[in-house]
Coordinates of C-alpha atoms and ligand atoms in Angstrom, one line a residue:
X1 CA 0.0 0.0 0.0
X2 CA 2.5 2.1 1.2
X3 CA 4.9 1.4 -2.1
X4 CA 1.8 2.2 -4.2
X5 CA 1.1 4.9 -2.8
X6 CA 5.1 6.3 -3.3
X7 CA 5.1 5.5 -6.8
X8 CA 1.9 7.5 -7.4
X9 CA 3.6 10.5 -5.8
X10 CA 6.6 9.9 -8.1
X11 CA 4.4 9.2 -11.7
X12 CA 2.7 12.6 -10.3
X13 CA 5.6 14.4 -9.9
X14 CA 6.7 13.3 -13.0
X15 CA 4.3 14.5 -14.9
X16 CA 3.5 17.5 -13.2
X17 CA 7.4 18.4 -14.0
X18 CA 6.6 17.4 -17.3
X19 CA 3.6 20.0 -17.7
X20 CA 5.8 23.0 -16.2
X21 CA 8.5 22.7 -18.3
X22 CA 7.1 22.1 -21.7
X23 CA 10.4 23.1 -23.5
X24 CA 13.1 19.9 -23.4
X25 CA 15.7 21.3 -21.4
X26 CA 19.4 21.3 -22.5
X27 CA 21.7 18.5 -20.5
X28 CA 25.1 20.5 -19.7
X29 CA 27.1 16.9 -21.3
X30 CA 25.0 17.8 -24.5
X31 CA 25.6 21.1 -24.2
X32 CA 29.6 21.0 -23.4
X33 CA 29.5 18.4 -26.5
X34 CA 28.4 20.9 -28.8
X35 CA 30.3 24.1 -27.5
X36 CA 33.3 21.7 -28.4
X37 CA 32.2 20.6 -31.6
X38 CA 31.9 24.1 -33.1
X39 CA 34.3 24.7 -31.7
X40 CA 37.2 22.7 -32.8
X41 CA 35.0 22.6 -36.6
X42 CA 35.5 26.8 -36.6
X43 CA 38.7 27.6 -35.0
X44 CA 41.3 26.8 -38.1
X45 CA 38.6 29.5 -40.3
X46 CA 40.3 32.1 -41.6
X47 CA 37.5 33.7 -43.6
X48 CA 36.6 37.4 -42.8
X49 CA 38.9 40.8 -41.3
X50 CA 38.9 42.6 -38.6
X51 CA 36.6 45.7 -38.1
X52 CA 39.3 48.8 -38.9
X53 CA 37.2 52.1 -39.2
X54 CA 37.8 52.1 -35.5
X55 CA 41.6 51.4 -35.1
X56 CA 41.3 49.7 -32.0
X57 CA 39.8 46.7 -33.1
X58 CA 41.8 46.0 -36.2
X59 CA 44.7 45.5 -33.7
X60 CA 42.5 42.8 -31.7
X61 CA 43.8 39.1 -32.7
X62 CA 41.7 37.8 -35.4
X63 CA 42.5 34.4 -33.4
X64 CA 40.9 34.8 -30.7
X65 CA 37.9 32.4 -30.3
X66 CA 35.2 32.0 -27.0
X67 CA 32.3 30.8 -27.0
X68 CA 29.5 30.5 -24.1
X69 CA 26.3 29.4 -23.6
X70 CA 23.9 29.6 -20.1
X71 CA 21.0 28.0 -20.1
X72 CA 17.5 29.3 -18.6
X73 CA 18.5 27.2 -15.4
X74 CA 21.8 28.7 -14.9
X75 CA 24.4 25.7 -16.3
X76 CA 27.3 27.5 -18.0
X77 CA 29.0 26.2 -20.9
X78 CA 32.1 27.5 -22.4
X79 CA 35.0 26.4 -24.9
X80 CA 38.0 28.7 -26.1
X81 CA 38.9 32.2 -25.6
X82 CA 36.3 32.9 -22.9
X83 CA 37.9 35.1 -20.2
X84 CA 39.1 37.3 -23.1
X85 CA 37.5 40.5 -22.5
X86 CA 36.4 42.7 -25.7
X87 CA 34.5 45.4 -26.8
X88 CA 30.6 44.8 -26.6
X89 CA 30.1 47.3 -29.6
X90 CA 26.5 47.1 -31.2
X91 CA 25.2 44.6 -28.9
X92 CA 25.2 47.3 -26.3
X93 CA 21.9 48.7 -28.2
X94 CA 20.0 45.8 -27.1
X95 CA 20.1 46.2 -23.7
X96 CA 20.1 50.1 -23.9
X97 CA 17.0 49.3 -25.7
X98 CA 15.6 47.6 -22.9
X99 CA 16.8 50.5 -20.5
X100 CA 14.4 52.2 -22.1
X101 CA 11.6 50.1 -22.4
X102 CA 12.1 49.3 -18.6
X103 CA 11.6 53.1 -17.9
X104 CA 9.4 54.8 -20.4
X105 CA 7.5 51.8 -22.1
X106 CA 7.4 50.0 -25.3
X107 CA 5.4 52.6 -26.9
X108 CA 8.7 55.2 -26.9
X109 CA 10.5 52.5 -28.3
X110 CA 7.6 51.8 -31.2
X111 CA 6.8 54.8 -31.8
X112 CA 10.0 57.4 -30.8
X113 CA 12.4 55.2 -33.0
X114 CA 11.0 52.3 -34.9
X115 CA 10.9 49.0 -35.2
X116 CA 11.5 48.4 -38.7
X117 CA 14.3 46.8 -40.5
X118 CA 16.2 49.5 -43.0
X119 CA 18.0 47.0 -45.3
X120 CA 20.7 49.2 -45.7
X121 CA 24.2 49.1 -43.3
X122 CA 24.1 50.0 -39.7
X123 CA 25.5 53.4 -39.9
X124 CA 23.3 54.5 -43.2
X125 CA 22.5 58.1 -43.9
X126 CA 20.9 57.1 -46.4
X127 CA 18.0 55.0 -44.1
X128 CA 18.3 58.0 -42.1
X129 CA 17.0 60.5 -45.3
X130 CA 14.5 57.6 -47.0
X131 CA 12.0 58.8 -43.8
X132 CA 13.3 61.8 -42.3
X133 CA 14.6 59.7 -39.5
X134 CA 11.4 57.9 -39.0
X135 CA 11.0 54.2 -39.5
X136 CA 14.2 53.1 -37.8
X137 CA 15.2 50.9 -35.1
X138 CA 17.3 50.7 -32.2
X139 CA 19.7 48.4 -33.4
X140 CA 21.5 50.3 -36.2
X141 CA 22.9 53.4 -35.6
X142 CA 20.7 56.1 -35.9
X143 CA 17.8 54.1 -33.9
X144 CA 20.2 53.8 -31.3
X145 CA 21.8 56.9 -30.8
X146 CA 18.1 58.1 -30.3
X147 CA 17.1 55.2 -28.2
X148 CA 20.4 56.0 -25.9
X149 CA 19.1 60.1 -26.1
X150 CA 15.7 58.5 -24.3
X151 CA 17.4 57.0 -21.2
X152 CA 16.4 59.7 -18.6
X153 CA 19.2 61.2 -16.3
X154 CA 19.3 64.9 -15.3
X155 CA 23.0 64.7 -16.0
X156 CA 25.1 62.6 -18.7
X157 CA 26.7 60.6 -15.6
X158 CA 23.2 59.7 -14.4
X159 CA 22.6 58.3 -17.2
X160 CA 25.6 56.5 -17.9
X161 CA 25.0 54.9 -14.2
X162 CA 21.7 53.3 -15.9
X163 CA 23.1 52.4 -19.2
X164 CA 26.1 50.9 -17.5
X165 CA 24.2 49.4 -14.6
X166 CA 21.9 47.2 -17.1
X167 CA 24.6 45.8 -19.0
X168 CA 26.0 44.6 -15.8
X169 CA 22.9 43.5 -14.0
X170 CA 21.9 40.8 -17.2
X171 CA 26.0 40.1 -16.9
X172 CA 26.0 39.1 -13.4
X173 CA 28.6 41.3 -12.7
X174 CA 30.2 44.8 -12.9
X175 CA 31.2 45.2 -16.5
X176 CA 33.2 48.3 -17.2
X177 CA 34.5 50.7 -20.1
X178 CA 37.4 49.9 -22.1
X179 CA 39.2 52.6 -22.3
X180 CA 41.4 52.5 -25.2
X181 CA 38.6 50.9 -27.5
X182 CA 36.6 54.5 -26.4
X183 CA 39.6 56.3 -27.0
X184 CA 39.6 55.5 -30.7
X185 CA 35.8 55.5 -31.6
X186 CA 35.8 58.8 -30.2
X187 CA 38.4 60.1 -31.8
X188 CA 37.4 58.8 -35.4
X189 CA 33.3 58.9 -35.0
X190 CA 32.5 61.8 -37.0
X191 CA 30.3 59.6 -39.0
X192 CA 28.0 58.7 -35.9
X193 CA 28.4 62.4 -34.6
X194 CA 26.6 63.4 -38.3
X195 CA 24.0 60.7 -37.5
X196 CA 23.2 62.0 -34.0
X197 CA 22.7 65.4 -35.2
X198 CA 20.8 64.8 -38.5
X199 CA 18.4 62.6 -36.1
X200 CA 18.7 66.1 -34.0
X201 CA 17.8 67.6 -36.9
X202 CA 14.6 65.4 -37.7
X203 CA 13.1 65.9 -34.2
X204 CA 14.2 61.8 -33.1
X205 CA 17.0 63.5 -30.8
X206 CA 15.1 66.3 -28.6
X207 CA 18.0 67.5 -27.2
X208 CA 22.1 67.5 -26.6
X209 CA 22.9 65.0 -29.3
X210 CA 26.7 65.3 -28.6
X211 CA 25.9 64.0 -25.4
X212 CA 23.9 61.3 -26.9
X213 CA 26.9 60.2 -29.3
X214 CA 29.2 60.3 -26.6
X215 CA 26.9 58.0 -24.4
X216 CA 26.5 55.3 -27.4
X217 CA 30.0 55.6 -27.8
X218 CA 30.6 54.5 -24.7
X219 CA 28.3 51.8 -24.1
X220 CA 29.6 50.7 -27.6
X221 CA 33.3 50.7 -25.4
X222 CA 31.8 48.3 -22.5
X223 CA 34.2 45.1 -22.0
X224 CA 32.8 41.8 -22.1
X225 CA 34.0 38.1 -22.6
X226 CA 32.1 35.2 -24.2
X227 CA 31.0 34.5 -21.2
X228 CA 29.2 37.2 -19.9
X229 CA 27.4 37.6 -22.9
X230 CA 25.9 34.5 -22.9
X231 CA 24.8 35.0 -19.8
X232 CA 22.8 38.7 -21.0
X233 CA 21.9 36.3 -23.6
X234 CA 20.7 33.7 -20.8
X235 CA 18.8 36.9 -19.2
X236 CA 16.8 37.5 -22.0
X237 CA 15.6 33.7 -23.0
X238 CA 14.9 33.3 -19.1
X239 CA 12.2 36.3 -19.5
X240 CA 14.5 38.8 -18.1
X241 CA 15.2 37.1 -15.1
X242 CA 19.4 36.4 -14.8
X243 CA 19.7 32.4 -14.8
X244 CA 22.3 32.4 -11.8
X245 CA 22.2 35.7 -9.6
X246 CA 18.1 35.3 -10.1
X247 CA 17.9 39.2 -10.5
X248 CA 14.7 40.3 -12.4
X249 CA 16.4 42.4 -14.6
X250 CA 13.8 43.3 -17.4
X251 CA 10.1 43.3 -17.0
X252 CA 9.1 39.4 -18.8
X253 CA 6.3 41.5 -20.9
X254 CA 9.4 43.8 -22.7
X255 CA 11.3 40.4 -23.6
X256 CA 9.4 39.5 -26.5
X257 CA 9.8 43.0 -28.0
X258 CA 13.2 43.1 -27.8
X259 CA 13.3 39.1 -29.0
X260 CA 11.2 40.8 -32.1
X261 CA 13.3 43.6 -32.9
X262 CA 16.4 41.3 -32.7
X263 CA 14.9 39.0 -35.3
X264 CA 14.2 42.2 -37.4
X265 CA 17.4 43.3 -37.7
X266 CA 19.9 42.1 -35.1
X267 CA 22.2 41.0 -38.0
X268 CA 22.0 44.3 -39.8
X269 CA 21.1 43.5 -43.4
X270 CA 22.0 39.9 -43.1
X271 CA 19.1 39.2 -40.8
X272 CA 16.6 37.8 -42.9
X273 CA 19.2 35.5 -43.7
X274 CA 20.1 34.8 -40.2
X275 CA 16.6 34.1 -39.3
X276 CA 16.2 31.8 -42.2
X277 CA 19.2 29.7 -41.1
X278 CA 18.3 29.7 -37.6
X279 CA 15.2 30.9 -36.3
X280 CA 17.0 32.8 -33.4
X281 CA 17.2 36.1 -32.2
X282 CA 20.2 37.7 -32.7
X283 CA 22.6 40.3 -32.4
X284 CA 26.1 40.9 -33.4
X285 CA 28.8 43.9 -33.2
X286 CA 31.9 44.8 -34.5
X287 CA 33.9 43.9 -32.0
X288 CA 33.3 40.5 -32.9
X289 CA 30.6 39.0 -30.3
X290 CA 27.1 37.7 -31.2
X291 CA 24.3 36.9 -28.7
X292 CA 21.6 34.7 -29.8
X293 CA 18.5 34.0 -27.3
X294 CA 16.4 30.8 -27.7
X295 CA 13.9 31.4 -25.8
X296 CA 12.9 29.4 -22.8
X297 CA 15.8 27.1 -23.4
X298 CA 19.7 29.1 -23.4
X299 CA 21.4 32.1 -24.8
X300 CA 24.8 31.6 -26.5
X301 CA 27.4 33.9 -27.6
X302 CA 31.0 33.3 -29.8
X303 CA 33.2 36.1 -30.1
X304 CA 35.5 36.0 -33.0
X305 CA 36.8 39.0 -34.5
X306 CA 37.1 38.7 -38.6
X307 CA 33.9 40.1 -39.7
X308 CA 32.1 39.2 -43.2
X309 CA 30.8 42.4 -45.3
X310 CA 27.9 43.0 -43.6
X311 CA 29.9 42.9 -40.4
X312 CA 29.0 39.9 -38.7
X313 CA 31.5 37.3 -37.3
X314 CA 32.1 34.9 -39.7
X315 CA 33.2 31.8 -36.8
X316 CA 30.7 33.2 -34.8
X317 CA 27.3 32.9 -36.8
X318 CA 28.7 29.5 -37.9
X319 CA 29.4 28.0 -34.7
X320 CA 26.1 29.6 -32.9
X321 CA 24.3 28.1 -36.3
X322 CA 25.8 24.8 -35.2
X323 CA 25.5 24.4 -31.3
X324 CA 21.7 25.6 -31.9
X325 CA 21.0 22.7 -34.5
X326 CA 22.3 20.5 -32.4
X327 CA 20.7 21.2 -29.2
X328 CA 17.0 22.0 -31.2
X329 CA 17.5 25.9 -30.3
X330 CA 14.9 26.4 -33.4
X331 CA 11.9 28.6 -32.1
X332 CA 10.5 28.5 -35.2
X333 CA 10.5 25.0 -35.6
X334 CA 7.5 23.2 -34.8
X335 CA 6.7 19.9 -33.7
X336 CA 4.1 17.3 -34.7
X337 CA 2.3 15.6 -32.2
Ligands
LIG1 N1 30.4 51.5 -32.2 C1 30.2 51.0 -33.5 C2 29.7 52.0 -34.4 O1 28.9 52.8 -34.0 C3 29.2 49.9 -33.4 C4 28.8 49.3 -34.7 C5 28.6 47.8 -34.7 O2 28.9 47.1 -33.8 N2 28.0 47.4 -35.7 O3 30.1 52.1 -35.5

């Protein structure tokens, strides 16, 4: 009676465990097995160059080669280079993104900047002049030197305290600036200085947009490893809430906006492409890093710093492309019952 009774208890727990977690979870041996496998597939690749229209990257070495991934339960993964710390570049306007939604709403975000993709390069003037700064979004260039303009702060240091304090909250950890990578954006971003003030011009920028260029620039300068962004990654798939410190860094109801935008144009004008290939989220910057986010299960990141033309790491998008086939990362791929 007894033993019946204990092995009703365990079918129900079973089940009931079975009806919580509808998505399979990822086994850390299946995971570690695929980390390596792309690993060791990618690393002798010598496709792609480093970014060099800011001079500090171009001296990064193009060997380098981390990748992590975190799943929603907290296991961490990683293979190569992953203490090597790096520039976070345009996969800072994710997270700014989210600063933003966090404080003003989605709205500001839909309607202040845009959520469409522009099919042209990430720093375009040209997207900028098709709509008079209208119809952007907050992951190339001119979207995201307006969304960081939105982050409210009384002084540029107040804001940077937010900006700054995001990043490190979906990190885990205190992230910080590199210096020299800030150095030599800001000594060679006229381009994104134009951008801010023809957004300026166009009313997308209310005010200061010096202040706003220098803020992106900065957030663009934030030092990361593989690791750590796998676990932002991780964040975002786990609905906002950080896998291991179990901070609720993001609202849950903003993730699947800033899941959307990512799969709009988290890869620049390779993300149709992207999304094709893998179904997942994305985003990339020149420093070499990409985050991908499948939701519910893990986030992943590679940082590898030869870029292809569109700028997108070339090892990276191959071996995130790989570990996600391999551990059914697909969010678009449904199953029949
Ligand atoms: N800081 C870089 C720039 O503004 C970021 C670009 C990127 O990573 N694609 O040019």
């Amino acid at each position: 009676m007894l033993k019946n009774s204990m092995l009703r208890m365990g079918l129900l727990a079973a089940l009931m465990a079975a009806l919580i977690s509808p998505v399979q979870a990822v086994s850390k041996a299946d995971a570690d097995k695929a980390l390596k496998a792309a690993h060791d597939t990618y690393k002798g690749l010598k496709e792609g160059k480093n970014a060099d229209y800011i001079p500090a990257l171009a001296k990064v070495n193009s060997n380098f080669f981390g990748i992590g991934l975190v799943t929603v339960d907290g296991q961490v993964s990683t293979v190569g280079d992953v203490d090597q710390l790096f520039s976070i570049q345009s996969i800072s306007k994710v997270f700014t993104m989210a600063q933003v939604m966090q404080e003003s709403g989605v709205d500001v975000v839909l309607n202040g900047v845009g959520v469409d993709a522009t099919g042209q390069v990430f720093n375009s003037i040209v997207a900028v002049e098709q709509f008079r700064g209208k119809e952007m979004n907050a992951l190339v260039n001119p979207g995201a030197i307006a969304t960081t303009s939105l982050v409210k702060g009384k002084t540029a240091d107040e804001v940077w305290a937010k900006i700054l304090g995001m990043h490190s909250d979906c990190a885990g950890r205190p992230l910080e600036v590199n210096a020299e990578v800030y150095k030599s954006e800001s000594d060679t971003n006229q381009r994104n200085q134009a951008i801010g003030m023809l957004m300026y011009a166009y009313g997308l920028i209310k005010d200061n947009p010096a202040q706003a260029t220098d803020l992106y620039t900065r957030q663009c300068s934030i030092n990361v490893n593989a690791k750590d962004l796998a676990m932002m990654a991780a964040t975002l798939a786990n609905g906002g809430k950080n896998p291991v410190t179990k901070k609720q860094v993001i609202d849950q109801k903003h993730v699947a906006k800033i899941l959307a935008v990512m799969a709009t144009a988290g890869l620049y004008d390779d993300s149709g492409k992207w999304l094709f290939l893998t179904g997942l989220p994305a985003k990339s910057g020149v420093g070499g890093g990409i985050i991908a986010v499948s939701p519910g299960k893990f986030g992943i990141a590679a940082f590898s710093p030869p870029l292809d033309a569109a700028g997108n790491s070339v090892r990276a998008q191959k071996a995130i492309t790989m570990i996600s086939e391999k551990l059914d990362g697909n969010p678009l791929n449904p199953k029949a019952k």
